[in-house]
Coordinates of C-alpha atoms in Angstrom, one line a residue:
Chain A
X5 CA 0.0 0.0 0.0
X6 CA 1.3 3.4 -0.9
X7 CA 0.4 6.4 1.3
X8 CA -0.7 6.7 4.9
X9 CA -3.8 8.8 4.6
X10 CA -7.2 7.3 5.8
X11 CA -9.1 5.6 2.9
X12 CA -11.6 7.6 1.1
X13 CA -13.2 4.5 -0.3
X14 CA -13.2 1.0 1.2
X15 CA -14.6 -2.1 -0.4
X16 CA -14.8 -5.5 1.2
X17 CA -15.7 -8.7 -0.7
X18 CA -17.9 -6.9 -3.2
X19 CA -19.8 -8.8 -5.8
X20 CA -21.8 -7.4 -8.7
X21 CA -23.2 -9.1 -11.7
X22 CA -25.1 -7.9 -14.9
X23 CA -28.1 -10.2 -15.3
X24 CA -26.1 -13.1 -13.9
X25 CA -22.9 -12.3 -15.7
X26 CA -20.3 -11.6 -13.0
X27 CA -18.5 -8.2 -13.2
X28 CA -17.0 -8.0 -9.7
X29 CA -16.2 -11.2 -7.8
X30 CA -15.2 -10.6 -4.3
X31 CA -13.3 -7.3 -4.8
X32 CA -11.5 -5.9 -1.7
X33 CA -9.8 -2.6 -1.9
X34 CA -9.0 0.6 0.0
X35 CA -8.3 3.9 -1.8
X36 CA -6.2 6.3 0.2
X37 CA -7.3 9.9 0.5
X38 CA -5.5 12.3 -1.8
X39 CA -3.8 9.7 -3.9
X40 CA -3.8 9.3 -7.7
X41 CA -4.8 5.8 -8.4
X42 CA -4.7 3.9 -11.7
X43 CA -7.1 1.0 -12.1
X44 CA -5.5 -1.3 -14.7
X45 CA -7.2 -4.2 -16.3
X46 CA -8.1 -5.6 -19.7
X47 CA -11.6 -5.3 -21.2
X48 CA -14.2 -6.8 -19.0
X49 CA -12.0 -6.9 -15.9
X50 CA -14.5 -4.8 -13.9
X51 CA -12.9 -1.3 -13.9
X52 CA -16.0 0.6 -15.2
X53 CA -18.3 -1.3 -12.9
X54 CA -16.1 -0.5 -9.9
X55 CA -16.1 3.2 -10.8
X56 CA -19.9 3.2 -11.0
X57 CA -20.1 1.5 -7.6
X58 CA -17.8 4.2 -6.1
X59 CA -20.0 6.9 -7.7
X60 CA -23.1 5.4 -6.1
X61 CA -24.7 4.6 -9.5
X62 CA -24.6 0.8 -8.9
X63 CA -24.8 -0.8 -5.5
X64 CA -23.0 -3.9 -4.3
X65 CA -25.1 -7.1 -4.5
X66 CA -23.1 -8.5 -1.6
X67 CA -20.1 -7.2 0.3
X68 CA -19.6 -3.6 1.7
X69 CA -18.7 -0.3 0.0
X70 CA -18.0 2.7 2.2
X71 CA -17.2 6.3 1.1
X72 CA -15.8 8.9 3.4
X73 CA -16.3 6.5 6.4
X74 CA -20.1 6.1 5.6
X75 CA -21.7 3.0 4.1
X76 CA -22.6 3.6 0.4
X77 CA -26.0 2.0 -0.1
X78 CA -29.1 2.8 -2.2
X79 CA -31.0 3.5 1.0
X80 CA -28.5 6.0 2.2
X81 CA -28.6 7.9 -1.1
X82 CA -32.4 8.1 -1.0
X83 CA -32.0 10.9 1.6
X84 CA -31.8 14.1 -0.3
X85 CA -29.2 15.8 1.9
X86 CA -27.0 12.8 1.9
X87 CA -27.3 12.4 -1.9
X88 CA -26.5 16.1 -2.6
X89 CA -23.5 16.0 -0.2
X90 CA -22.2 12.8 -1.9
X91 CA -22.7 14.1 -5.4
X92 CA -20.8 17.2 -4.4
X93 CA -17.9 15.2 -3.1
X94 CA -17.5 12.5 -5.9
X95 CA -17.5 13.2 -9.6
X96 CA -17.4 10.7 -12.5
X97 CA -16.2 11.4 -16.0
X98 CA -17.7 8.8 -18.3
X99 CA -15.8 7.1 -21.0
X100 CA -18.1 8.2 -23.7
X101 CA -18.6 12.0 -23.5
X102 CA -21.7 11.8 -25.6
X103 CA -23.7 10.2 -22.8
X104 CA -22.5 12.8 -20.4
X105 CA -23.2 15.9 -22.5
X106 CA -27.0 15.9 -22.6
X107 CA -27.6 19.7 -22.4
X108 CA -28.3 22.0 -25.3
X109 CA -25.2 24.1 -24.8
X110 CA -21.7 23.9 -23.2
X111 CA -22.7 26.6 -20.7
X112 CA -25.8 24.6 -19.7
X113 CA -23.7 21.5 -19.4
X114 CA -21.2 23.0 -17.1
X115 CA -24.0 24.7 -15.1
X116 CA -26.1 21.5 -14.7
X117 CA -24.3 20.1 -11.7
X118 CA -24.2 23.4 -9.7
X119 CA -27.8 24.0 -10.5
X120 CA -28.8 20.6 -9.1
X121 CA -26.9 21.5 -5.9
X122 CA -29.4 24.3 -5.4
X123 CA -26.6 26.9 -5.1
X124 CA -27.4 30.6 -5.5
X125 CA -27.4 31.8 -9.1
X126 CA -24.4 34.2 -8.6
X127 CA -22.3 31.3 -7.2
X128 CA -23.3 29.1 -10.0
X129 CA -22.3 31.6 -12.6
X130 CA -19.0 32.4 -10.9
X131 CA -18.1 28.7 -10.7
X132 CA -19.2 28.0 -14.3
X133 CA -17.2 31.0 -15.7
X134 CA -14.1 29.8 -13.7
X135 CA -14.5 26.2 -15.0
X136 CA -15.0 27.3 -18.6
X137 CA -11.9 29.5 -18.4
X138 CA -9.8 26.8 -16.8
X139 CA -10.6 24.3 -19.6
X140 CA -10.4 26.9 -22.4
X141 CA -14.1 26.6 -23.2
X142 CA -15.3 30.2 -22.8
X143 CA -15.4 30.7 -26.5
X144 CA -17.5 27.5 -26.9
X145 CA -20.0 28.2 -24.2
X146 CA -23.0 28.8 -26.5
X147 CA -22.1 25.9 -28.8
X148 CA -24.2 22.7 -28.8
X149 CA -22.1 19.7 -27.6
X150 CA -22.9 17.7 -30.8
X151 CA -20.9 20.3 -32.8
X152 CA -17.7 19.8 -30.8
X153 CA -14.7 17.7 -31.6
X154 CA -13.9 14.6 -29.5
X155 CA -11.2 16.5 -27.5
X156 CA -13.5 19.4 -26.9
X157 CA -16.3 17.1 -25.7
X158 CA -13.9 15.5 -23.3
X159 CA -12.9 18.9 -21.9
X160 CA -16.5 19.8 -21.4
X161 CA -17.2 16.5 -19.7
X162 CA -14.3 17.2 -17.3
X163 CA -15.3 20.8 -16.7
X164 CA -18.9 19.8 -16.0
X165 CA -17.7 17.5 -13.2
X166 CA -14.9 19.6 -11.8
X167 CA -17.1 22.7 -11.5
X168 CA -18.4 21.0 -8.4
X169 CA -14.8 20.7 -7.1
X170 CA -15.3 17.1 -5.9
X171 CA -12.9 15.6 -3.4
X172 CA -12.8 12.4 -5.4
X173 CA -12.6 12.4 -9.2
X174 CA -13.3 9.2 -11.1
X175 CA -12.3 8.9 -14.7
X176 CA -13.2 6.1 -17.0
X177 CA -10.7 5.7 -19.8
X178 CA -10.0 9.4 -20.1
X179 CA -7.7 9.2 -23.1
X180 CA -9.8 6.7 -25.1
X181 CA -10.5 7.8 -28.7
X182 CA -8.7 11.1 -28.3
X183 CA -6.2 12.5 -30.8
X184 CA -2.6 12.7 -29.5
X185 CA -2.9 16.4 -28.5
X186 CA -6.1 16.0 -26.6
X187 CA -4.8 12.9 -24.9
X188 CA -1.6 14.8 -23.9
X189 CA -3.8 17.7 -22.5
X190 CA -5.7 15.1 -20.5
X191 CA -2.5 13.6 -19.1
X192 CA -1.2 17.1 -18.3
X193 CA -4.3 17.7 -16.3
X194 CA -3.9 14.4 -14.4
X195 CA -0.2 15.3 -13.7
X196 CA -1.3 18.6 -12.2
X197 CA -3.7 16.8 -9.8
X198 CA -0.6 15.5 -7.9
X199 CA -0.4 17.1 -4.5
X200 CA -3.7 18.9 -4.7
X201 CA -5.3 16.7 -2.0
X202 CA -7.9 15.4 -4.5
X203 CA -8.3 11.7 -4.8
X204 CA -8.2 10.8 -8.5
X205 CA -9.0 7.3 -9.7
X206 CA -8.4 6.6 -13.4
X207 CA -9.5 3.4 -15.0
X208 CA -7.3 2.8 -18.0
X209 CA -5.4 0.2 -20.0
X210 CA -3.2 2.9 -21.6
X211 CA -0.1 1.8 -19.8
X212 CA 2.0 4.5 -21.4
X213 CA 0.5 7.2 -19.2
X214 CA 0.3 5.3 -15.9
X215 CA 3.7 6.3 -14.5
X216 CA 2.7 10.0 -15.1
X217 CA -0.8 10.0 -13.7
X218 CA -0.7 7.6 -10.8
X219 CA 0.9 7.2 -7.4
X220 CA -0.7 3.8 -6.9
X221 CA -1.6 1.1 -9.4
X222 CA -4.4 -1.4 -8.8
X223 CA -4.4 -4.3 -11.2
X224 CA -7.8 -6.0 -11.8
X225 CA -8.6 -9.3 -13.5
X226 CA -12.0 -11.1 -13.7
X227 CA -13.6 -8.7 -11.2
X228 CA -11.1 -8.7 -8.5
X229 CA -7.8 -7.1 -7.5
X230 CA -4.8 -9.2 -8.3
X231 CA -2.1 -6.7 -7.4
X232 CA -1.4 -3.2 -6.2
X233 CA 1.7 -1.1 -5.7
X234 CA 3.8 1.7 -7.0
X235 CA 3.5 2.2 -10.8
X236 CA 7.1 1.3 -11.6
X237 CA 7.0 -2.0 -9.7
X238 CA 3.7 -3.0 -11.3
X239 CA 4.7 -2.1 -14.8
X240 CA 8.0 -3.9 -14.5
X241 CA 6.3 -7.1 -13.4
X242 CA 6.1 -8.8 -16.8
X243 CA 4.5 -12.0 -15.5
X244 CA 1.8 -10.0 -13.7
X245 CA 1.1 -7.8 -16.8
X246 CA 0.8 -10.8 -19.0
X247 CA -1.4 -12.7 -16.6
X248 CA -3.7 -9.7 -16.4
X249 CA -3.9 -9.5 -20.2
X250 CA -2.2 -6.1 -20.2
X251 CA 0.9 -7.4 -22.0
X252 CA 1.5 -10.2 -24.4
X253 CA 4.3 -11.8 -26.4
X254 CA 4.2 -11.0 -30.1
X255 CA 5.7 -12.8 -33.1
X256 CA 8.5 -11.0 -35.0
X257 CA 10.6 -12.0 -37.9
X258 CA 14.2 -10.8 -37.5
X259 CA 16.7 -11.7 -40.2
X260 CA 14.4 -14.5 -41.4
X261 CA 14.0 -16.0 -37.9
X262 CA 10.7 -15.9 -36.0
X263 CA 10.8 -14.7 -32.4
X264 CA 8.1 -14.3 -29.8
X265 CA 10.1 -13.2 -26.7
X266 CA 9.1 -9.5 -26.7
X267 CA 6.5 -8.3 -24.2
X268 CA 4.1 -5.7 -25.5
X269 CA 1.9 -3.5 -23.4
X270 CA -1.7 -2.7 -24.5
X271 CA -2.4 0.7 -25.8
X272 CA -5.4 2.9 -25.6
X273 CA -8.6 1.5 -27.1
X274 CA -12.4 1.7 -26.5
X275 CA -13.6 -0.3 -23.6
X276 CA -17.2 -1.0 -22.8
X277 CA -18.4 -1.0 -19.2
X278 CA -17.4 -4.1 -17.5
Chain B
X23 CA -30.8 11.3 -54.8
X24 CA -32.4 9.2 -57.6
X25 CA -35.5 7.2 -56.9
X26 CA -33.8 4.3 -58.6
X27 CA -30.7 4.4 -56.4
X28 CA -30.3 1.4 -54.1
X29 CA -32.1 1.5 -50.8
X30 CA -29.0 1.8 -48.7
X31 CA -27.7 4.7 -50.7
X32 CA -31.0 6.4 -50.5
X33 CA -31.3 6.0 -46.8
X34 CA -27.7 7.1 -46.1
X35 CA -28.3 10.0 -48.4
X36 CA -31.5 11.0 -46.5
X37 CA -29.7 10.8 -43.2
X38 CA -26.7 12.9 -44.3
X39 CA -29.1 15.4 -45.9
X40 CA -30.9 15.7 -42.5
X41 CA -27.6 16.3 -40.8
X42 CA -26.7 18.9 -43.4
X43 CA -30.0 20.7 -43.0
X44 CA -29.6 20.8 -39.2
X45 CA -26.2 22.3 -39.7
X46 CA -27.6 24.9 -42.1
X47 CA -30.2 25.8 -39.4
X48 CA -27.5 26.2 -36.8
X49 CA -25.5 28.5 -39.1
X50 CA -28.6 30.6 -39.9
X51 CA -29.4 31.3 -36.3
X52 CA -25.9 32.8 -35.9
X53 CA -26.4 35.4 -38.7
X54 CA -26.9 39.0 -37.7
X55 CA -30.5 39.7 -38.9
X56 CA -33.7 41.3 -37.6
X57 CA -35.2 38.2 -35.9
X58 CA -31.9 36.8 -34.7
X59 CA -31.4 40.0 -32.6
X60 CA -34.7 39.7 -30.8
X61 CA -35.4 38.2 -27.3
X62 CA -36.3 34.6 -28.0
X63 CA -39.4 34.9 -25.7
X64 CA -40.7 37.7 -27.9
X65 CA -40.0 35.7 -31.0
X66 CA -41.7 32.6 -29.6
X67 CA -44.7 34.6 -28.5
X68 CA -44.9 36.8 -31.5
X69 CA -44.3 34.3 -34.3
X70 CA -46.5 31.6 -32.8
X71 CA -49.2 34.2 -32.2
X72 CA -49.0 35.1 -35.9
X73 CA -49.2 31.4 -36.8
X74 CA -52.4 31.1 -34.8
X75 CA -53.8 34.3 -36.3
X76 CA -53.3 32.7 -39.7
X77 CA -55.7 30.0 -38.9
X78 CA -58.3 32.5 -37.8
X79 CA -58.3 35.0 -40.6
X80 CA -61.3 35.0 -43.0
X81 CA -60.1 37.2 -45.8
X82 CA -57.7 36.0 -48.5
X83 CA -56.1 39.5 -48.7
X84 CA -55.3 39.3 -45.0
X85 CA -53.8 35.8 -45.5
X86 CA -51.7 37.1 -48.4
X87 CA -50.6 40.1 -46.3
X88 CA -49.5 37.8 -43.5
X89 CA -47.6 35.6 -46.0
X90 CA -45.9 38.7 -47.5
X91 CA -45.0 39.8 -43.9
X92 CA -43.4 36.4 -43.3
X93 CA -41.3 36.6 -46.4
X94 CA -40.2 40.2 -45.5
X95 CA -39.2 39.0 -42.1
X96 CA -37.2 36.2 -43.7
X97 CA -35.4 38.7 -45.9
X98 CA -34.8 41.1 -43.0
X99 CA -33.3 38.2 -41.1
X100 CA -30.9 37.5 -44.0
X101 CA -32.3 34.0 -44.6
X102 CA -31.7 32.4 -48.1
X103 CA -35.5 32.2 -48.8
X104 CA -35.2 29.8 -51.8
X105 CA -32.9 27.4 -50.0
X106 CA -34.3 27.6 -46.5
X107 CA -38.0 28.0 -47.2
X108 CA -38.4 26.7 -50.8
X109 CA -38.4 23.0 -49.9
X110 CA -40.9 23.7 -47.0
X111 CA -43.3 25.6 -49.3
X112 CA -43.1 22.9 -52.0
X113 CA -43.7 20.1 -49.5
X114 CA -46.7 21.8 -48.0
X115 CA -48.0 22.7 -51.4
X116 CA -47.9 19.0 -52.4
X117 CA -49.5 17.7 -49.2
X118 CA -52.1 20.4 -48.6
X119 CA -52.8 20.6 -52.4
X120 CA -53.6 16.9 -52.4
X121 CA -56.0 17.4 -49.5
X122 CA -57.5 20.6 -51.1
X123 CA -57.9 19.2 -54.6
X124 CA -61.5 17.9 -54.3
X125 CA -62.7 21.1 -52.7
X126 CA -63.3 23.2 -56.0
X127 CA -65.2 20.3 -57.4
X128 CA -67.3 19.2 -54.4
X129 CA -68.1 22.5 -52.8
X130 CA -71.5 23.8 -54.0
X131 CA -71.6 27.4 -55.2
X132 CA -71.2 29.7 -58.2
X133 CA -69.7 27.7 -61.2
X134 CA -66.8 29.6 -62.7
X135 CA -65.4 26.9 -65.0
X136 CA -65.7 23.2 -65.9
X137 CA -63.0 20.6 -65.7
X138 CA -61.9 19.6 -69.2
X139 CA -62.9 16.1 -70.4
X140 CA -65.2 15.3 -67.5
X141 CA -67.0 18.6 -67.5
X142 CA -67.3 18.6 -63.7
X143 CA -68.1 22.1 -62.4
X144 CA -65.5 24.2 -60.5
X145 CA -67.1 26.6 -58.0
X146 CA -65.7 30.0 -56.7
X147 CA -66.5 28.9 -53.2
X148 CA -64.5 25.7 -53.7
X149 CA -61.5 27.6 -55.1
X150 CA -61.7 30.0 -52.2
X151 CA -61.8 27.1 -49.7
X152 CA -58.8 25.4 -51.3
X153 CA -56.9 28.7 -51.4
X154 CA -57.6 29.2 -47.7
X155 CA -56.4 25.7 -46.8
X156 CA -53.1 25.9 -48.8
X157 CA -52.5 29.5 -47.8
X158 CA -53.0 28.9 -44.1
X159 CA -50.8 25.9 -44.1
X160 CA -48.0 27.7 -46.0
X161 CA -48.1 30.9 -44.0
X162 CA -48.4 29.2 -40.5
X163 CA -45.5 26.9 -41.4
X164 CA -43.4 29.8 -42.6
X165 CA -43.9 31.7 -39.3
X166 CA -43.0 28.6 -37.3
X167 CA -40.0 27.9 -39.5
X168 CA -38.8 31.5 -39.1
X169 CA -38.7 30.9 -35.3
X170 CA -36.6 27.7 -35.7
X171 CA -34.2 29.2 -38.4
X172 CA -33.5 32.4 -36.4
X173 CA -33.3 31.0 -32.9
X174 CA -30.8 28.6 -31.5
X175 CA -32.7 25.6 -30.2
X176 CA -31.4 26.0 -26.6
X177 CA -32.9 29.5 -26.7
X178 CA -36.3 28.2 -28.0
X179 CA -36.3 25.8 -25.1
X180 CA -35.5 28.5 -22.5
X181 CA -38.1 30.7 -24.0
X182 CA -40.6 27.9 -23.7
X183 CA -39.7 27.6 -20.0
X184 CA -39.9 31.3 -19.5
X185 CA -43.4 31.3 -21.0
X186 CA -44.6 28.6 -18.5
X187 CA -44.0 25.3 -20.3
X188 CA -43.3 22.7 -17.6
X189 CA -39.6 22.1 -17.0
X190 CA -39.9 18.3 -17.6
X191 CA -41.4 18.9 -21.0
X192 CA -38.6 21.4 -21.9
X193 CA -35.9 18.9 -20.6
X194 CA -37.4 16.1 -22.7
X195 CA -37.4 18.4 -25.8
X196 CA -33.8 19.4 -25.2
X197 CA -32.6 15.9 -24.8
X198 CA -34.5 14.7 -27.8
X199 CA -32.9 17.3 -30.0
X200 CA -29.5 16.6 -28.5
X201 CA -29.7 12.8 -29.2
X202 CA -31.4 13.0 -32.5
X203 CA -28.0 14.0 -34.0
X204 CA -26.2 11.2 -32.2
X205 CA -28.6 8.6 -33.6
X206 CA -28.7 10.2 -37.1
X207 CA -24.9 9.9 -37.2
X208 CA -25.0 6.4 -35.8
X209 CA -27.7 5.4 -38.4
X210 CA -25.7 6.9 -41.2
X211 CA -22.5 5.1 -40.1
X212 CA -24.4 1.8 -39.8
X213 CA -25.7 2.1 -43.4
X214 CA -22.3 3.1 -44.7
X215 CA -20.7 0.2 -42.9
X216 CA -23.2 -2.2 -44.4
X217 CA -22.7 -0.7 -47.9
X218 CA -18.9 -1.1 -47.6
X219 CA -19.4 -4.9 -47.1
X220 CA -22.0 -5.4 -49.8
X221 CA -21.7 -6.6 -53.4
X222 CA -24.6 -6.2 -55.8
X223 CA -28.0 -4.9 -55.2
X224 CA -30.6 -5.9 -52.6
X225 CA -34.0 -7.1 -53.6
X226 CA -36.8 -4.9 -52.2
X227 CA -37.6 -7.7 -49.7
X228 CA -33.9 -7.8 -48.5
X229 CA -33.9 -4.0 -48.4
X230 CA -36.9 -3.9 -46.1
X231 CA -35.4 -6.6 -43.9
X232 CA -32.2 -4.7 -43.6
X233 CA -34.0 -1.5 -42.7
X234 CA -36.0 -3.2 -40.0
X235 CA -32.8 -4.9 -38.6
X236 CA -31.0 -1.6 -38.6
X237 CA -33.9 0.1 -36.8
X238 CA -33.9 -2.6 -34.2
X239 CA -30.1 -2.3 -33.6
X240 CA -30.6 1.5 -33.4
X241 CA -33.4 1.1 -30.9
X242 CA -31.2 -1.1 -28.7
X243 CA -28.4 1.4 -28.9
X244 CA -30.9 4.2 -28.0
X245 CA -32.1 2.3 -24.9
X246 CA -28.5 1.6 -23.8
X247 CA -27.6 5.3 -24.3
X248 CA -30.7 6.4 -22.5
X249 CA -29.7 4.4 -19.4
X250 CA -26.1 5.8 -19.5
X251 CA -27.4 9.3 -19.9
X252 CA -29.7 8.8 -16.8
X253 CA -26.7 7.6 -14.8
X254 CA -24.7 10.6 -15.9
X255 CA -27.4 12.9 -14.8
X256 CA -27.7 11.2 -11.4
X257 CA -24.0 11.4 -11.0
X258 CA -24.2 15.2 -11.1
X259 CA -27.0 15.5 -8.7
X260 CA -30.2 15.1 -10.7
X261 CA -33.0 13.9 -8.6
X262 CA -36.0 14.0 -10.9
X263 CA -36.5 17.8 -11.3
X264 CA -34.0 19.3 -13.7
X265 CA -33.0 22.9 -13.0
X266 CA -32.1 25.0 -16.0
X267 CA -30.5 28.4 -16.6
X268 CA -32.6 31.1 -18.1
X269 CA -31.4 34.7 -18.6
X270 CA -32.8 36.9 -21.4
X271 CA -32.5 40.6 -21.3
X272 CA -35.6 42.3 -22.8
X273 CA -34.9 45.6 -24.6
X274 CA -37.1 48.3 -26.0
X275 CA -36.8 46.9 -29.5
X276 CA -38.1 43.5 -28.2
X277 CA -41.2 45.2 -26.9
X278 CA -41.6 47.1 -30.2
X279 CA -41.4 43.9 -32.1
X280 CA -44.0 42.3 -29.9
X281 CA -46.3 45.3 -30.4
X282 CA -45.7 45.1 -34.1
X283 CA -46.6 41.4 -34.2
X284 CA -49.8 42.1 -32.1
X285 CA -50.7 45.0 -34.5
X286 CA -50.2 42.8 -37.5
X287 CA -52.4 40.1 -36.1
X288 CA -55.1 42.6 -35.1
X289 CA -55.0 44.2 -38.6
X290 CA -55.3 40.7 -40.2
X291 CA -58.2 39.7 -38.1
X292 CA -60.2 42.9 -37.8
X293 CA -58.9 45.3 -40.5
X294 CA -61.4 46.1 -43.3
X295 CA -64.1 44.2 -41.4

């Protein structure tokens, strides 16, 4: 375990299945407060499901999930004050920005969260203006989201979550399907999160960025945690990476001879929830 | 697109045309013209008021005057009348014309001519009735289209909210508009992907089967996206009652425009009575 701060999320023996198809199978994990955590795993390893449980969108079918020292259950989030406080403290950026950008304009999108919090209008406008400025979106504020590029949509999605200044930020494949410049901007943002006190949990199988964006790596396979530790130690464990389907050997022909001794790390691709 | 083009090409073409038309509408709303500069609430109230007036006028000269006013408003708003309104007028002329066609023959009244070959009588009252039907449909649709072509859709929604339309209705309209584009794109891509893997032509039966299968796949995707969107809303604090922004400054020219629309409607209804 890296870091000594008290956990912001704790999960013990968590199970979750989609219509009988298991997604999490006895997952136990503690996320330290203020850490940048990378959730690594191949497609279907349970990363997206875990993020949705941490965001209180899905609920454990067995086992326990706690956030900020309180049990995270459907019943607990039925209470309006509890729900608003929780939504204020935890933000999730979805993998597909098109499902997250449902408002008619960028301004409305960024203002949606603050308005649901019931904050005074002046405060909403101040926060929205600040978020738009921070993500370079001020000139796009009256544009409909469907007219934006993929990178711009991702920035709007991020701004629409960060405008609430959540203590814990969850990101599902943040660099998926982005062009190199937009992906680089996203990585820069995650690098800047270091030392801010915010807990950042990034689900990814883009291993090229892990060393930059994480203080702690959690490797998942088949719905449970198989390893966790410092990025360098995890990434250098070739057997672990191969076993978790994050690296593989690949055939090459050198000087007419076939080799398959090279390890290859997976790069960024689309990943459905699971 | 030719009527004889293969079904897939036609469907892809129609979808891409719809996307192009939506983009044209978005671009027109950004032009600096008379209607574009008005408060959306004034436009919504004024133009819809005029559209309702069209259905109530009883003089053809008043109807023609209202139609002329709509065209002048389009020109003052720098709209390409032929490109933006021409297809609308033609479509309405065909549909309402088909409905109005029997009226000159079936309405009793003063006979002004006879139909060649059959010799059926054409009455003045019937012609007047057909002219009213077509004129009302064309003019009302023109006023409504002026609203859409000169007002960004988000502003139309906010204006609806400001005029008392329930927030849930406005939110549903907003999301429908938002996701129509997503599914138009998805449908066009699905047809293109299918075309890229096809050799030869489909029979009409195969074409219909393909269209149904694509519609089913799109419906499945729509349901899945709907669930995801709902989760994304909950994640940011939505609890069943969406709260929206609304801020429109109303200036003297907006009040003047609203008064102008009211005067025009009153003149059409009661002038010369």
